Structure formats: C-alpha cells, structure tokens
mmCIF file of C-alpha atoms in Angstrom:
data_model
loop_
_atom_site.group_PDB
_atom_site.id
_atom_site.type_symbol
_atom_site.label_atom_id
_atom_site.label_comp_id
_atom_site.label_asym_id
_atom_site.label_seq_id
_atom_site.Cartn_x
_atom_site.Cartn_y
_atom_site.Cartn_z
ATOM 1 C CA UNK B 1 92.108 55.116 -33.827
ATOM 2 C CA UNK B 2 95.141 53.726 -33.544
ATOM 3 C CA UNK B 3 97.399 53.997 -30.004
ATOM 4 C CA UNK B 4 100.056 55.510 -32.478
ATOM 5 C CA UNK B 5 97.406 57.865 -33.823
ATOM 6 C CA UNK B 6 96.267 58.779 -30.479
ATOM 7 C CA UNK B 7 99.308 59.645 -28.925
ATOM 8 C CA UNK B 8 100.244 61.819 -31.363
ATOM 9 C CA UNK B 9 97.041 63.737 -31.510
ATOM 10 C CA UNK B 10 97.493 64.103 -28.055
ATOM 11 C CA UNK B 11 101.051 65.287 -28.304
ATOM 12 C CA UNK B 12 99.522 68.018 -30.812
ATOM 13 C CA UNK B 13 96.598 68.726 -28.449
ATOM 14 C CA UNK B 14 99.070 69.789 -25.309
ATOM 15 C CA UNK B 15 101.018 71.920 -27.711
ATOM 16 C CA UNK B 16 98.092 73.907 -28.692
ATOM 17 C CA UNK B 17 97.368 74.140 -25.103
ATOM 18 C CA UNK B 18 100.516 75.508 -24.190
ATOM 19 C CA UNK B 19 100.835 77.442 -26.771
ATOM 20 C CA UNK B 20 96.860 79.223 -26.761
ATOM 21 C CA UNK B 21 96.807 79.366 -23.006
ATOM 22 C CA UNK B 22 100.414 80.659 -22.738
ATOM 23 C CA UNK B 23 101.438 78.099 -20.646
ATOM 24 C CA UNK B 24 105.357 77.139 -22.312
ATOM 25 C CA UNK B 25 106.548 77.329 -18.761
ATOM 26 C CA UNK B 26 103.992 74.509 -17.975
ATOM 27 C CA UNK B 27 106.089 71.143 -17.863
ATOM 28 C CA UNK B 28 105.365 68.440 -21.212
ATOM 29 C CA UNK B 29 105.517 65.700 -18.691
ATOM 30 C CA UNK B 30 102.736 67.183 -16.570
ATOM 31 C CA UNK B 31 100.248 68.176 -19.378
ATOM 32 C CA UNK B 32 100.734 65.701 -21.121
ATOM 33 C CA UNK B 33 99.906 63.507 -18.071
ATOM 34 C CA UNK B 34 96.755 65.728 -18.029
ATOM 35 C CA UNK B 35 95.970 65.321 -21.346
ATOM 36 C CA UNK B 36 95.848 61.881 -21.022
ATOM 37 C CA UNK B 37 93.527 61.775 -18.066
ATOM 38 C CA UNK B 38 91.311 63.762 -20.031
ATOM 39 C CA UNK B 39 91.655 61.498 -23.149
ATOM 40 C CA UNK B 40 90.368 58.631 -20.618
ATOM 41 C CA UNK B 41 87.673 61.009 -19.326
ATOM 42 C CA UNK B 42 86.369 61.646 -22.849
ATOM 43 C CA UNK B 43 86.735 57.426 -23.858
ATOM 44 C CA UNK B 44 84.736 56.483 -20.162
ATOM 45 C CA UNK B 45 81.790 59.388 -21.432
ATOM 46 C CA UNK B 46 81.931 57.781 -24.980
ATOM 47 C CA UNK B 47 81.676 54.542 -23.611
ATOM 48 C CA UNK B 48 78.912 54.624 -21.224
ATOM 49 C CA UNK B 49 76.744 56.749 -24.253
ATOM 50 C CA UNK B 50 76.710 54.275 -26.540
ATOM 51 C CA UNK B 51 75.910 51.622 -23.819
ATOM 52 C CA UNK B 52 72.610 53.522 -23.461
ATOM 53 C CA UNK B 53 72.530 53.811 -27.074
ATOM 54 C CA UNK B 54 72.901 50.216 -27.076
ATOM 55 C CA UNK B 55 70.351 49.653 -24.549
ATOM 56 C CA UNK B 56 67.550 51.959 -26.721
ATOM 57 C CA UNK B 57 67.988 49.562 -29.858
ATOM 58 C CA UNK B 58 70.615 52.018 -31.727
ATOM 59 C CA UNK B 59 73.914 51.534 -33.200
ATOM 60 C CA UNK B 60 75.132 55.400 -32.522
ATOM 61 C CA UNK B 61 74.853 57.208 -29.868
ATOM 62 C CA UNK B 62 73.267 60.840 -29.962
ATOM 63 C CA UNK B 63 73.094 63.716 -28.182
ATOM 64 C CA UNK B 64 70.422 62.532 -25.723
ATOM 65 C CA UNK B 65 72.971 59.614 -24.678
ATOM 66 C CA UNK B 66 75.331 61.741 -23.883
ATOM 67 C CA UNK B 67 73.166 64.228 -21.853
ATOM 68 C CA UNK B 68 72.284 61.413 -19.635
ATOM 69 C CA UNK B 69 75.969 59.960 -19.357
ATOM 70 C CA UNK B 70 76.840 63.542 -18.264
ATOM 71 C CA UNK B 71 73.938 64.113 -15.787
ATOM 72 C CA UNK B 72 74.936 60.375 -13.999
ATOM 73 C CA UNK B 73 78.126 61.372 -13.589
ATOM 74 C CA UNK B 74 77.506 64.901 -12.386
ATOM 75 C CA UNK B 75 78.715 66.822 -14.823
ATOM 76 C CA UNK B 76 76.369 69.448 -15.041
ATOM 77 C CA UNK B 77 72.514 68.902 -14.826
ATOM 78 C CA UNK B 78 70.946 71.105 -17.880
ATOM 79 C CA UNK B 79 68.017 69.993 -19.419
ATOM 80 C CA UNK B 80 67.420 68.582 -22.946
ATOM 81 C CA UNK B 81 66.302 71.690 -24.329
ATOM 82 C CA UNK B 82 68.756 73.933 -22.562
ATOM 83 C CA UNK B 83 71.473 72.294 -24.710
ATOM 84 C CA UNK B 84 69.613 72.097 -27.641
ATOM 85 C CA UNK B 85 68.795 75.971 -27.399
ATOM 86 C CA UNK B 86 72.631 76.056 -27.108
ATOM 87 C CA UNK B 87 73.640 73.961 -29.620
ATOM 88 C CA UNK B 88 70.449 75.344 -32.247
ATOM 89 C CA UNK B 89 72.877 78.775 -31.677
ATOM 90 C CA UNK B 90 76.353 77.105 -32.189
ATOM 91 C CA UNK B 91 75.630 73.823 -34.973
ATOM 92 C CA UNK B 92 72.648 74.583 -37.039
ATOM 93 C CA UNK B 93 72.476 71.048 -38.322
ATOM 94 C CA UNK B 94 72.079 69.902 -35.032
ATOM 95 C CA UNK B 95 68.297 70.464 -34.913
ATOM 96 C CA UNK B 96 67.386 66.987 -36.051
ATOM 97 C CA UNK B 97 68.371 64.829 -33.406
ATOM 98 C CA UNK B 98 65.812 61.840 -32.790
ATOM 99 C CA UNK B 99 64.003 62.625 -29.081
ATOM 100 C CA UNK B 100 65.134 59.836 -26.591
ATOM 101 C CA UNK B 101 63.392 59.621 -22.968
ATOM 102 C CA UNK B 102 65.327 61.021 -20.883
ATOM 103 C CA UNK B 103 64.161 59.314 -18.039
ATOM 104 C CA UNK B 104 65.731 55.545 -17.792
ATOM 105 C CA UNK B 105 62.577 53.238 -16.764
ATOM 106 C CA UNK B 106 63.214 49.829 -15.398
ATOM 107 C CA UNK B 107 62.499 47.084 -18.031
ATOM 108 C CA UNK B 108 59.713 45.174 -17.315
ATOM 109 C CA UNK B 109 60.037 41.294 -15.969
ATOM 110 C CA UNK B 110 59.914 38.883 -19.226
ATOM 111 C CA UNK B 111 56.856 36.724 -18.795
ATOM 112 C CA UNK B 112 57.605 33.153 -17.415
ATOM 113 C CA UNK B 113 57.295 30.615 -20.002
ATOM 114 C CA UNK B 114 56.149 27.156 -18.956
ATOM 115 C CA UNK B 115 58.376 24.273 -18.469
ATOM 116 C CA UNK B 116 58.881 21.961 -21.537
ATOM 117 C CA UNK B 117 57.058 18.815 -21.378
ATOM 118 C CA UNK B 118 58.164 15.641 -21.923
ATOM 119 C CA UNK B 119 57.931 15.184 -26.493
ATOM 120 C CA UNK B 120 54.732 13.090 -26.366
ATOM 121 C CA UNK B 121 52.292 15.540 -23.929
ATOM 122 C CA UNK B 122 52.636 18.613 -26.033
ATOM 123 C CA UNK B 123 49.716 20.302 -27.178
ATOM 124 C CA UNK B 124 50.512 22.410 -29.960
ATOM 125 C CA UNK B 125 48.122 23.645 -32.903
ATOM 126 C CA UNK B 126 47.254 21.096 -35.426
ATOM 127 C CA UNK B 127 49.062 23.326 -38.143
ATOM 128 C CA UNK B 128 52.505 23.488 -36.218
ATOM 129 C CA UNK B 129 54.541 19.686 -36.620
ATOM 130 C CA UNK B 130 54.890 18.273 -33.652
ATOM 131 C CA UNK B 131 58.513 18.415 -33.402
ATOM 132 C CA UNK B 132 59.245 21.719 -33.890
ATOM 133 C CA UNK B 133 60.436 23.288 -30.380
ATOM 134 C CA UNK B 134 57.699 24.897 -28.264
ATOM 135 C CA UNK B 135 57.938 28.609 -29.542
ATOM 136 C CA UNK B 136 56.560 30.924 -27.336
ATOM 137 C CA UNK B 137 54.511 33.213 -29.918
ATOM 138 C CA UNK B 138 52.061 30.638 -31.546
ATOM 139 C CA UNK B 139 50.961 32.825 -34.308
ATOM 140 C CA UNK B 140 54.354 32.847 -36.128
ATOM 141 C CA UNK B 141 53.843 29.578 -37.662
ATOM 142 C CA UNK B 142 52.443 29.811 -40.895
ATOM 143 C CA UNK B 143 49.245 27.332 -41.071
ATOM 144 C CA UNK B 144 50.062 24.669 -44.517
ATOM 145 C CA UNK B 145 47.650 22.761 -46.457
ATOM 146 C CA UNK B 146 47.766 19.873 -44.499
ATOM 147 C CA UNK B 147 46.269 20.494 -40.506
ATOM 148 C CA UNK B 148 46.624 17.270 -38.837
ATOM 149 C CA UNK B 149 48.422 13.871 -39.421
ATOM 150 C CA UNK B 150 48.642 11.981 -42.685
ATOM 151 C CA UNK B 151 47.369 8.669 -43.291
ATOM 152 C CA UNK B 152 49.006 6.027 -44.865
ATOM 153 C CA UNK B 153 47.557 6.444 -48.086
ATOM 154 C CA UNK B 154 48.790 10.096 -48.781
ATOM 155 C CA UNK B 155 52.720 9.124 -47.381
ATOM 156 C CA UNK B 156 52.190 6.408 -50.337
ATOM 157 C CA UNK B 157 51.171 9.511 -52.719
ATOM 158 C CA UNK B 158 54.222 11.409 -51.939
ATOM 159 C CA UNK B 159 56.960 8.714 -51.537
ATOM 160 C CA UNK B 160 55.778 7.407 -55.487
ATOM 161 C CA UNK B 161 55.743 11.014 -56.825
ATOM 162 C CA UNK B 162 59.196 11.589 -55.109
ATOM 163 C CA UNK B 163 60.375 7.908 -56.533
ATOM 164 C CA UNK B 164 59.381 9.393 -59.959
ATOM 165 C CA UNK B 165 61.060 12.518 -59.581
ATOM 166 C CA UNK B 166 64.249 10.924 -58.968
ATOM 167 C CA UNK B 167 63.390 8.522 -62.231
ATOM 168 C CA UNK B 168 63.304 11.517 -64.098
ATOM 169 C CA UNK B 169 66.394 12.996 -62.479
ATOM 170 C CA UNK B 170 68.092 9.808 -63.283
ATOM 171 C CA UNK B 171 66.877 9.405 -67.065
ATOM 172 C CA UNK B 172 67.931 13.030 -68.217
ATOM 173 C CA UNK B 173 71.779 12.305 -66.225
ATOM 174 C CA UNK B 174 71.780 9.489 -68.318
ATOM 175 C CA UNK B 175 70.760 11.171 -71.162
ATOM 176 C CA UNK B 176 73.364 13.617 -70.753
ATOM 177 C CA UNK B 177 75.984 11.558 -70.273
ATOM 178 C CA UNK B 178 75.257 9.799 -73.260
ATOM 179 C CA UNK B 179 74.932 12.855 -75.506
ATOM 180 C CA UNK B 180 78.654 13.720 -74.149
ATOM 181 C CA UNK B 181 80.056 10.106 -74.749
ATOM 182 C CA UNK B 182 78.522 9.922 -78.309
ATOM 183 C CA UNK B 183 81.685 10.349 -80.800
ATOM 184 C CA UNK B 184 80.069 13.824 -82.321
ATOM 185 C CA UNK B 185 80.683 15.628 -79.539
ATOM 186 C CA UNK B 186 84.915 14.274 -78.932
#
C-alpha cells in the first residue's frame, strides 16, 4: 500500500469514526493524529507476526502469530482456543488454521564443526573427490562408479575417447559447412 493509499484510507477511516461515534465536534487534526498512531500500532503488530512467522519456516503469518505478538505485548492474555471459540462464532472459515506452538522454545546450539585442515590431511570417503569442500553431512554425496583414484591407464582411456569426440564434432562442422558452401544450396 502505497503512502498515498494509506493516507487516504485513513482520512476515510476518521470520518467514519466521527461520523458512527458522533464525534463531529471531535477536532480532524486530533483524530486524525490518533488514527495514525493506531495505523503504526496495527504495522508494529503486523510486523513482529510475521517475524515469528518467519522464524517457524512460513511465508504468512496466521492467527497463532498474532496471538503471541499480542500476548508479548500485553494486549490481552486469552488462550488459543478462547479466540478460536470466538472467531469459530464470528468467521466460519476460520476453523482451519494450521496449530503453531504457542510456547517459543529456545533453538538449540548448532553442533561445532571441526576446523578445516590444511588440503592434503583430509580424510574424506573414497567416493567424495578430494577437492570438494568438507560438507558437513557426508551422506549427501552420491557414491559414482569410480571409488578411489585413477591410474594412468584409465586417464589415457578417457582423454582418447574425449580426443575422438571432438574428431567427430569437428568432421560433421566440416561437413556442414561444406553442404552450405556447395553451389546447390546459394
């Protein structure tokens, strides 16, 4: 929303007010000076429920976010299925809501991982290349056909199968380029 868009809706918001609550006599300056504190009020409660939305994985925050936001900040201190009761009564659809703890428990310490050591002294699997970076879950390396080092003979193998790959590469560009050059096809 747009600052333009929000200061009009809350230019329409303090009319209603006055207006529903009888209060023309009020001044505009002052309620709309209230309205705006309470615009801020409402951002700060948004804000901090979607941080704890953010902190349980989600992208939206839900009604369990906000109950918490409310009961840090003192709002009022019902319980999750007070308000649900309530809003079962008012919003029908609001029965589905996913369960969140309510409860905030302290994250537990990340396990230390060990130093790096210097390129030659690590001991890694004989399926994971040596330099790939030390990667703290070992099993996430798919194993491959060859487990260990290659000898000479088998770099030999691949470097003459990759020389004839790139013959063939070669031959058909050729090829190609002959077929376009050729005075049938200009």
């Amino acid at each position: 929303m747009s600052a333009k868009d929000r200061e009009r809706t809350r230019k329409i918001v303090s009319l209603v007010v006055r207006v529903d609550l009888g209060l023309e006599t009020i001044k505009k300056d002052a309620l709309e000076m209230l309205s705006d504190v309470f615009e801020k009020y409402i951002r700060a409660i948004s804000l901090h429920a979607s941080r704890y939305a953010e902190h349980a994985h989600r992208q939206h925050p839900n009604l369990f976010d906000l109950l918490i936001t409310l009961e840090k900040i003192d709002v009022f201190s019902y319980s999750a299925e007070d308000l649900l009761k309530y809003l079962e009564k008012q919003k029908p659809l609001v029965k589905d809501i996913a369960q969140y703890q309510t409860k905030i428990v302290a994250a537990a310490a990340p396990p230390e991982q060990p130093a790096p050591a210097p390129y030659g002294e690590r001991t890694l699997p004989e399926y994971i290349p040596q330099h790939f970076p030390l990667f703290p879950p070992l099993h996430t390396y798919s194993k491959c056909r060859y487990a260990g080092k290659r000898d000479e003979q088998q770099w030999a193998t691949i470097i003459r199968k990759e020389q004839e790959q790139l013959r063939i590469v070669d031959s058909v560009t050729n090829l190609l380029e002959s077929i376009e050059k050729s005075p049938e096809n200009q």
